[in-house]
Short mmCIF file of C-alpha atoms and ligand atoms in Angstrom, two decimals:
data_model
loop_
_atom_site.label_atom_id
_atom_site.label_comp_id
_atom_site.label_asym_id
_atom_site.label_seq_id
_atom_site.Cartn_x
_atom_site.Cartn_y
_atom_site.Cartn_z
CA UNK Z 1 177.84 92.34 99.42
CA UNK Z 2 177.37 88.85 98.01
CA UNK Z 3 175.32 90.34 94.81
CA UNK Z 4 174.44 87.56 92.10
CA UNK Z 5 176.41 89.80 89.25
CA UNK Z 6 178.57 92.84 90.22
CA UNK Z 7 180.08 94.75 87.52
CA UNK Z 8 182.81 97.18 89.07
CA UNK Z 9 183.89 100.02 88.00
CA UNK Z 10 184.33 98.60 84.39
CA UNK Z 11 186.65 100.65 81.64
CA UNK Z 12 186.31 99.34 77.61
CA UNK Z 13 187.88 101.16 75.15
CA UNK Z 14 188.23 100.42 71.07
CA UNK Z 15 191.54 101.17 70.07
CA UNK Z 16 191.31 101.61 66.31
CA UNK Z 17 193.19 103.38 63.04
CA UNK Z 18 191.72 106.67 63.86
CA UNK Z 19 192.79 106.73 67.68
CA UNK Z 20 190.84 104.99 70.50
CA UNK Z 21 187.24 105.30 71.65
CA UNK Z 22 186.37 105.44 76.04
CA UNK Z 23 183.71 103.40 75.49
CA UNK Z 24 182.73 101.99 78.67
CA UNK Z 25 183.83 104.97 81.43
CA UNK Z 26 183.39 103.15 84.86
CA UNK Z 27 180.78 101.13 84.77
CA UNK Z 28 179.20 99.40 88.15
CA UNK Z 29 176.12 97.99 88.39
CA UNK Z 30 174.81 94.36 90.13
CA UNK Z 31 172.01 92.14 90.28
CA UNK Z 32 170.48 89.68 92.31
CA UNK Z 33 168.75 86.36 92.21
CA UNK Z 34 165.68 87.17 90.49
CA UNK Z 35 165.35 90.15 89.80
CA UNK Z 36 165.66 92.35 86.88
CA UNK Z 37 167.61 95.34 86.00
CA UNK Z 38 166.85 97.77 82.68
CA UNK Z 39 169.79 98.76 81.33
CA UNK Z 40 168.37 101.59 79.15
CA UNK Z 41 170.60 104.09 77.05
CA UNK Z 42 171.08 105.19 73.19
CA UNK Z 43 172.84 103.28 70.53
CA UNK Z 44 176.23 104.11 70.98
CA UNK Z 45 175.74 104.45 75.28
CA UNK Z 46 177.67 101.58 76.27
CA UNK Z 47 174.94 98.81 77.15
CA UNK Z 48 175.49 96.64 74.73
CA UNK Z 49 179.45 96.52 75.33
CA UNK Z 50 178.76 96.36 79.09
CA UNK Z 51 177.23 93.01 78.06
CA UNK Z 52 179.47 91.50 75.91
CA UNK Z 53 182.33 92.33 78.42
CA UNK Z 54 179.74 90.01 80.69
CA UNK Z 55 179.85 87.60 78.41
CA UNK Z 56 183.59 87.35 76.76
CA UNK Z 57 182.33 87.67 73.60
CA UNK Z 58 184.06 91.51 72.89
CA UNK Z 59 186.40 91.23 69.89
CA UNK Z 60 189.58 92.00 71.58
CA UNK Z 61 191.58 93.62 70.14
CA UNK Z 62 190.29 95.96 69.03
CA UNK Z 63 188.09 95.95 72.53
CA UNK Z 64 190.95 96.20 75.37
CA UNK Z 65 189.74 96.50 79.20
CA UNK Z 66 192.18 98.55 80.87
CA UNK Z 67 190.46 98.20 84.80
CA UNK Z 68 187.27 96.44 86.38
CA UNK Z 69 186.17 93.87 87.71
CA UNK Z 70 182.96 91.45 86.49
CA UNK Z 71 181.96 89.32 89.56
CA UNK Z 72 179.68 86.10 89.03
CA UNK Z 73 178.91 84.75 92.93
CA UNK Z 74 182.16 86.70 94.00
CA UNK Z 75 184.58 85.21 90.86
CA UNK Z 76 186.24 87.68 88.90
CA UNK Z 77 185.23 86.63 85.23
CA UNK Z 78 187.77 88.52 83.57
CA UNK Z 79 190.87 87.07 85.14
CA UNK Z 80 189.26 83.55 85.26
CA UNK Z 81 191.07 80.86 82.55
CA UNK Z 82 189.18 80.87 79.62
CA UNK Z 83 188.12 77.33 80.24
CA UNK Z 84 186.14 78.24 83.47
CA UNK Z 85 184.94 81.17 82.11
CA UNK Z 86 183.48 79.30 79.06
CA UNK Z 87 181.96 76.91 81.96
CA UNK Z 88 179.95 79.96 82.96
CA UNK Z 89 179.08 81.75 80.15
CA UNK Z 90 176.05 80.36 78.25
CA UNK Z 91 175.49 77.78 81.23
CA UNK Z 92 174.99 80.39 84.19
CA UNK Z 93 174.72 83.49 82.19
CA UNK Z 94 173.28 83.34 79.08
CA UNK Z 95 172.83 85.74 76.25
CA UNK Z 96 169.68 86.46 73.79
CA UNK Z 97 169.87 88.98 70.59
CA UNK Z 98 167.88 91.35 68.65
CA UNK Z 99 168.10 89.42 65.35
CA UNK Z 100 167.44 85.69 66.09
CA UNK Z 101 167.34 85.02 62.42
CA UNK Z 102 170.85 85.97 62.29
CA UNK Z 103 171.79 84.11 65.77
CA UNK Z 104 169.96 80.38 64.28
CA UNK Z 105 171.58 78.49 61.54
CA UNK Z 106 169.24 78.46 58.84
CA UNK Z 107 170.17 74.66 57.74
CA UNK Z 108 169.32 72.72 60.57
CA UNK Z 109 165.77 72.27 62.34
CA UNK Z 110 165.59 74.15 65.54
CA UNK Z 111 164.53 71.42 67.78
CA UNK Z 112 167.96 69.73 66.55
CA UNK Z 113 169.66 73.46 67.10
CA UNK Z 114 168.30 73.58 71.10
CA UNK Z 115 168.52 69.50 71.36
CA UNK Z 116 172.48 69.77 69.36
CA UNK Z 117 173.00 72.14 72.43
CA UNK Z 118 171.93 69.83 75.44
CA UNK Z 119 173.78 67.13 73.81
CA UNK Z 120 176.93 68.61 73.75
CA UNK Z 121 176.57 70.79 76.97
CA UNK Z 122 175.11 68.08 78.95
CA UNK Z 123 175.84 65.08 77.45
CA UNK Z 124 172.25 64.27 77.31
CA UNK Z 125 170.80 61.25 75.14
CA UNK Z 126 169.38 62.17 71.33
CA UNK Z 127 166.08 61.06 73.23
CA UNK Z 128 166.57 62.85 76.11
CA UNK Z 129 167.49 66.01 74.16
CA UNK Z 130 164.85 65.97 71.98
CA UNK Z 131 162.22 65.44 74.61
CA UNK Z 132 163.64 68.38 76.55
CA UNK Z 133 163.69 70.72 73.42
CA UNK Z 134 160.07 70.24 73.26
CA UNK Z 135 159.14 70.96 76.71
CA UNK Z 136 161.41 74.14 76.12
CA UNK Z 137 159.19 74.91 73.04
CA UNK Z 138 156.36 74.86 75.12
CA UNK Z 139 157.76 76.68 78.22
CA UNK Z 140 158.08 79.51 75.47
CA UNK Z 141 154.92 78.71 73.77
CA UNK Z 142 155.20 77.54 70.53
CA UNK Z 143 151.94 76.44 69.88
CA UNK Z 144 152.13 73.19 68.63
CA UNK Z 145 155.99 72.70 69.28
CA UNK Z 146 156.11 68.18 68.92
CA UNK Z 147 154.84 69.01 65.50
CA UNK Z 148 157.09 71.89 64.70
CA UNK Z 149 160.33 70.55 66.15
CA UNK Z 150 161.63 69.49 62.86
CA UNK Z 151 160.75 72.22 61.32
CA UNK Z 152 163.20 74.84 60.33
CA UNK Z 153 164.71 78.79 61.07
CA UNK Z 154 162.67 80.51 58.01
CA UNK Z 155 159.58 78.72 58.55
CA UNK Z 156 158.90 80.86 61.64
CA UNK Z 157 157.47 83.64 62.31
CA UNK Z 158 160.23 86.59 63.57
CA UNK Z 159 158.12 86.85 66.89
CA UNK Z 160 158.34 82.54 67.08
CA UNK Z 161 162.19 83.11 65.93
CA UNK Z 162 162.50 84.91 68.81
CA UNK Z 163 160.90 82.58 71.13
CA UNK Z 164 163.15 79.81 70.02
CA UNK Z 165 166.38 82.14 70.69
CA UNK Z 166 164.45 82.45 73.99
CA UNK Z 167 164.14 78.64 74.48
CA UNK Z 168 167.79 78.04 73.45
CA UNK Z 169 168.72 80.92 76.18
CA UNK Z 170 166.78 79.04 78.81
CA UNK Z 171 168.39 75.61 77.93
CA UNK Z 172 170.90 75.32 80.46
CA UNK Z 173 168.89 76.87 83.14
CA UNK Z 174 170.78 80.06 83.39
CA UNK Z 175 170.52 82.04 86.81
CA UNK Z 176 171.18 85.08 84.86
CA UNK Z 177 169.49 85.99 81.43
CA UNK Z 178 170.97 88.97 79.25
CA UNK Z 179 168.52 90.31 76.66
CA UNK Z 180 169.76 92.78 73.82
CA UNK Z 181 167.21 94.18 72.56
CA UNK Z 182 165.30 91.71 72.68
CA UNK Z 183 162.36 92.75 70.77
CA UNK Z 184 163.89 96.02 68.37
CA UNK Z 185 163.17 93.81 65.37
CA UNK Z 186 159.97 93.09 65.65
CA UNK Z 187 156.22 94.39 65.10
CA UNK Z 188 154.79 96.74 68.08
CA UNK Z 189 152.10 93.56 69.50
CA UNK Z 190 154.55 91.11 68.91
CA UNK Z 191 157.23 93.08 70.88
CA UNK Z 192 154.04 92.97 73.61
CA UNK Z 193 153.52 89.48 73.66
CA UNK Z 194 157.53 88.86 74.06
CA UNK Z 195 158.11 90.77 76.75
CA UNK Z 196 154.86 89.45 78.48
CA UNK Z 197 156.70 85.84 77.87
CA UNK Z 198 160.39 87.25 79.46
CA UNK Z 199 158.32 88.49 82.50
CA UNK Z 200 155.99 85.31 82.82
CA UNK Z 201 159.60 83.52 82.97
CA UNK Z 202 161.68 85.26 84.76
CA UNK Z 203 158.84 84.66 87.70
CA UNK Z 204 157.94 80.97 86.92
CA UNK Z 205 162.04 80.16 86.88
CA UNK Z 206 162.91 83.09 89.45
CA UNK Z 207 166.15 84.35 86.78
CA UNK Z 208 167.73 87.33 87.16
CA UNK Z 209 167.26 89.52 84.05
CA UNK Z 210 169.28 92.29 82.74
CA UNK Z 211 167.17 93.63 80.03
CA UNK Z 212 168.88 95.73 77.66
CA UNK Z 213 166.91 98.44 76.12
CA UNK Z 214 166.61 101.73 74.04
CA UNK Z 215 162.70 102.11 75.15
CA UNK Z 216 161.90 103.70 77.93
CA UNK Z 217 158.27 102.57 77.74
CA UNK Z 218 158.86 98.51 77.56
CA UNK Z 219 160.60 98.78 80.66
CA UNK Z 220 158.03 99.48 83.16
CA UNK Z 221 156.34 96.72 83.62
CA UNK Z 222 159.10 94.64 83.75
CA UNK Z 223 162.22 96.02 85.80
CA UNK Z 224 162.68 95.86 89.25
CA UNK Z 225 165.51 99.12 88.51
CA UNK Z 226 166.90 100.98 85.67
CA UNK Z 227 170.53 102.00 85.24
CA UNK Z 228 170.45 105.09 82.52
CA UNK Z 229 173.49 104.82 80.39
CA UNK Z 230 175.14 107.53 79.09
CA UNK Z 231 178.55 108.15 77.03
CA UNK Z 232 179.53 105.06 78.62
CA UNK Z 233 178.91 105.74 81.96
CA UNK Z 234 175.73 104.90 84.50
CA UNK Z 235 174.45 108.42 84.78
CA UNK Z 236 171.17 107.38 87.30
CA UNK Z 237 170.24 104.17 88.53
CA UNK Z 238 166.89 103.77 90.30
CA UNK Z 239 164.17 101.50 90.85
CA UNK Z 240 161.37 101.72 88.33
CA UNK Z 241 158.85 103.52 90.30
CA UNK Z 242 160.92 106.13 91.87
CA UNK Z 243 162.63 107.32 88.47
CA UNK Z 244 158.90 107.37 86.75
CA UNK Z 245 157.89 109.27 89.52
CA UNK Z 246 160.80 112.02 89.60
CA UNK Z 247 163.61 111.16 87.61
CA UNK Z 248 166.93 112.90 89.47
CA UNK Z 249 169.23 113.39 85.87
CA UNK Z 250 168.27 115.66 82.87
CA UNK Z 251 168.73 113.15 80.67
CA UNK Z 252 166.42 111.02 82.00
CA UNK Z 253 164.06 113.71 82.69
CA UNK Z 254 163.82 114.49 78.66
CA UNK Z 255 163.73 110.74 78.09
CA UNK Z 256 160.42 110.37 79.81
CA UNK Z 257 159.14 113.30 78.44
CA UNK Z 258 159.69 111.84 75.05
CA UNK Z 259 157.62 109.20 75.35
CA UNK Z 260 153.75 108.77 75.53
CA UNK Z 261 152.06 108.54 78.04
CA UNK Z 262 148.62 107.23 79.35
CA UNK Z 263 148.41 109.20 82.20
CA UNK Z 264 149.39 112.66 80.74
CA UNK Z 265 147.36 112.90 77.68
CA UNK Z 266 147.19 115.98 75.67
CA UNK Z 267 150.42 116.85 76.73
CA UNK Z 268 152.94 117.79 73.73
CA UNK Z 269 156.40 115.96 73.60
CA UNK Z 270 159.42 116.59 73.16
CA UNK Z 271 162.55 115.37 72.01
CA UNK Z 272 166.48 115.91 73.57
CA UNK Z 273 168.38 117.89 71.03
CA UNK Z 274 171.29 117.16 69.46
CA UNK Z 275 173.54 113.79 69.40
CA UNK Z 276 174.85 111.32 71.45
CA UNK Z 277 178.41 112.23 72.11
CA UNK Z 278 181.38 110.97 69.59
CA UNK Z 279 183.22 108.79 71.48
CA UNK Z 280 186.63 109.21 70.45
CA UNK Z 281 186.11 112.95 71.88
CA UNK Z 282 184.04 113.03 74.81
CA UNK Z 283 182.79 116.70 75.70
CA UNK Z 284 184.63 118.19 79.05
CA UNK Z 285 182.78 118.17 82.20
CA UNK Z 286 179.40 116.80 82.59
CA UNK Z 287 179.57 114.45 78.87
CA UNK Z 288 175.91 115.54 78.32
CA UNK Z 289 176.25 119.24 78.36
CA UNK Z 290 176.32 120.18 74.86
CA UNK Z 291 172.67 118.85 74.88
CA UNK Z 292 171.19 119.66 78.33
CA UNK Z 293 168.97 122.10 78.91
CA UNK Z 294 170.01 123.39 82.06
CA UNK Z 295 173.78 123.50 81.83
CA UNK Z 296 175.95 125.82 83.57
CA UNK Z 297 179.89 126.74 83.53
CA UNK Z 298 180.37 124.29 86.07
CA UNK Z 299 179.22 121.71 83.89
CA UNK Z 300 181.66 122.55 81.14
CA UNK Z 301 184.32 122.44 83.17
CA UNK Z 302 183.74 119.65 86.12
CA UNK Z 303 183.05 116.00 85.74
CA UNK Z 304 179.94 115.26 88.06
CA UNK Z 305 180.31 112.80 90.84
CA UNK Z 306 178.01 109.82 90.99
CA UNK Z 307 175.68 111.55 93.94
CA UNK Z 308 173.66 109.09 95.98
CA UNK Z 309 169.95 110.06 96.67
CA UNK Z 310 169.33 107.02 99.09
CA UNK Z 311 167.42 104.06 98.69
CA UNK Z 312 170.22 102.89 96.44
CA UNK Z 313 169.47 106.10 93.84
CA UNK Z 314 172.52 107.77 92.49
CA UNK Z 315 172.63 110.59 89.42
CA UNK Z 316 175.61 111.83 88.06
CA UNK Z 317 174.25 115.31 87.61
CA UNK Z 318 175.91 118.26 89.75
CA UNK Z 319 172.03 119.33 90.44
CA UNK Z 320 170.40 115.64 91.06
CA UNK Z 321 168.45 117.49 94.05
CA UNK Z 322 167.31 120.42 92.40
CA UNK Z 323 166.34 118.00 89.54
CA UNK Z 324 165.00 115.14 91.92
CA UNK Z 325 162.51 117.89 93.53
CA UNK Z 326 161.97 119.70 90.56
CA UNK Z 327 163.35 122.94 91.04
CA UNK Z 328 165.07 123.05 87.64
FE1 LIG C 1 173.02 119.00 82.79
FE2 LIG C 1 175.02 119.99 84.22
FE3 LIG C 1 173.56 118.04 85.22
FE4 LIG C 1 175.23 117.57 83.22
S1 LIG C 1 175.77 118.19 85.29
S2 LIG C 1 173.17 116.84 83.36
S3 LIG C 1 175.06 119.43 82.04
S4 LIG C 1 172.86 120.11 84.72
MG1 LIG C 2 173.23 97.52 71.06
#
């Protein structure tokens, strides 16, 4: 017990015109002081809700939680005043996004954006402020950030946008950092050199990072563990290694054989069939049996139990074993 960030057993759904979506199907996952977890899953999986529900920022309605729990150092976020909560969100759990163009204001300099912030959230001094915003520019490295402190959104770079989203994330010194996608809109060496930076800081400031991602292959050098979403469900969780090694879930499995590898060239890859799952009608049974490859009856008509592997592995697959060992 005593984890840094507990999510338990967390239900979302998105009640809407055409009926309601099960977005988030029982969600638990936790993470403690510095370390990071992967959340890894396709659009439409649940991560990104999973996060906002963290962070009180889902539109509700139409978002309604029916059951869960989100624990911050053993406080139960979602039935905390909105006051408190606000107290912790952005302070001790803080949020960055895919598009930071879209997350600055264009009009105002961004050393007044990440000084505007201490100011209000600190009550620090306009000197004070602005001498921290430039030591936050350089903690991210922004080369030359004294002289570009005035200057403003669009005169950066997207990978320097993103470093100042970064900067603004780290402002409040945040025991927990939450990054969506943190690197989707950008170039392939750019999206290199970012996650590079979240790794060099996440050691240098020992945070605990949940790391949101589509990519299998940014993941590994950065994660501690992965939780594999699913239809809005956790459907393995792992520590890096191990599920690189032998993944125990079919999805998984056809996940890292879709992506390159260095260590198995030559090899030919291939891709899952078929879609991610509608979720206003999630398939019977196992959710990702229209698409696996080794489905049975059983799968059809039973909804696997989260199976535990040890060493704090589960899969929700009703043949993790044969799967972990690789008999199927
Ligand atoms: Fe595939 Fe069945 Fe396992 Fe689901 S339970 S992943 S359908 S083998
Ligand atoms: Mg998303």
């Amino acid at each position: 017990d005593g984890h840094l960030l507990e999510v338990r057993d967390l239900f979302v759904e998105f009640h809407t015109r055409d009926g309601s979506a099960k977005v988030i199907n029982g969600v638990s996952y936790h993470l403690d002081a510095g370390e990071t977890l992967a959340v890894l899953g396709e659009s439409g999986s649940g991560k990104s809700v999973t996060a906002q529900a963290i962070m009180g920022i889902l539109d509700m309605p139409p978002a309604v939680i029916p059951s869960g729990q989100i624990l911050y150092r053993g406080t139960d976020l979602l039935t905390l005043p909105e006051d408190e909560r606000r107290k912790v969100r952005g302070k001790q759990i803080s949020m960055i996004f895919q598009d930071a163009l879209s997350a600055l204001n264009p009009v105002f300099p961004v050393g007044w954006q990440i000084g505007e912030m201490l100011r209000l959230r600190e009550g620090m001094s306009r000197a004070d402020a602005k001498r921290r915003a430039i030591e936050l520019m350089e903690l991210v490295k922004i080369p030359a950030a004294r002289q570009r402190i005035g200057d403003y959104p669009h005169q950066f770079s997207g990978g320097m946008r993103q470093r100042v989203m970064i900067a603004m994330s780290l402002a409040l010194d945040p025991a927990v950092l939450i990054a969506d996608e943190p690197t989707t809109a950008l170039d392939v060496t750019v999206q290199a050199q970012i996650m590079d930076l979240l790794g060099e800081l996440r050691r240098d400031l020992n945070m605990a990072m949940i790391l949101i991602t589509h990519d299998l292959g940014v993941v590994a050098d950065v994660a501690d563990r992965i939780a594999v979403m699913y239809a809005g469900r956790i459907i393995e969780h792992a520590d890096v290694h191990s599920l690189y090694e032998a993944p125990a879930h079919p999805y998984t499995k056809g996940l890292l054989e879709s992506i390159p590898r260095l260590d198995h060239k030559g090899q030919r890859l291939t891709t899952i069939r078929g879609l991610p799952p509608n979720l206003m009608r999630i398939p019977s049974g196992c959710p990702f049996h229209p698409r696996c490859p080794y489905a049975r009856q059983e799968c059809v008509d039973v909804v696997p139990t989260v199976r535990s592997l040890g060493n704090d592995r589960t899969s929700a697959c009703h043949f993790a074993q044969e799967v972990l060992d690789g008999r199927i």
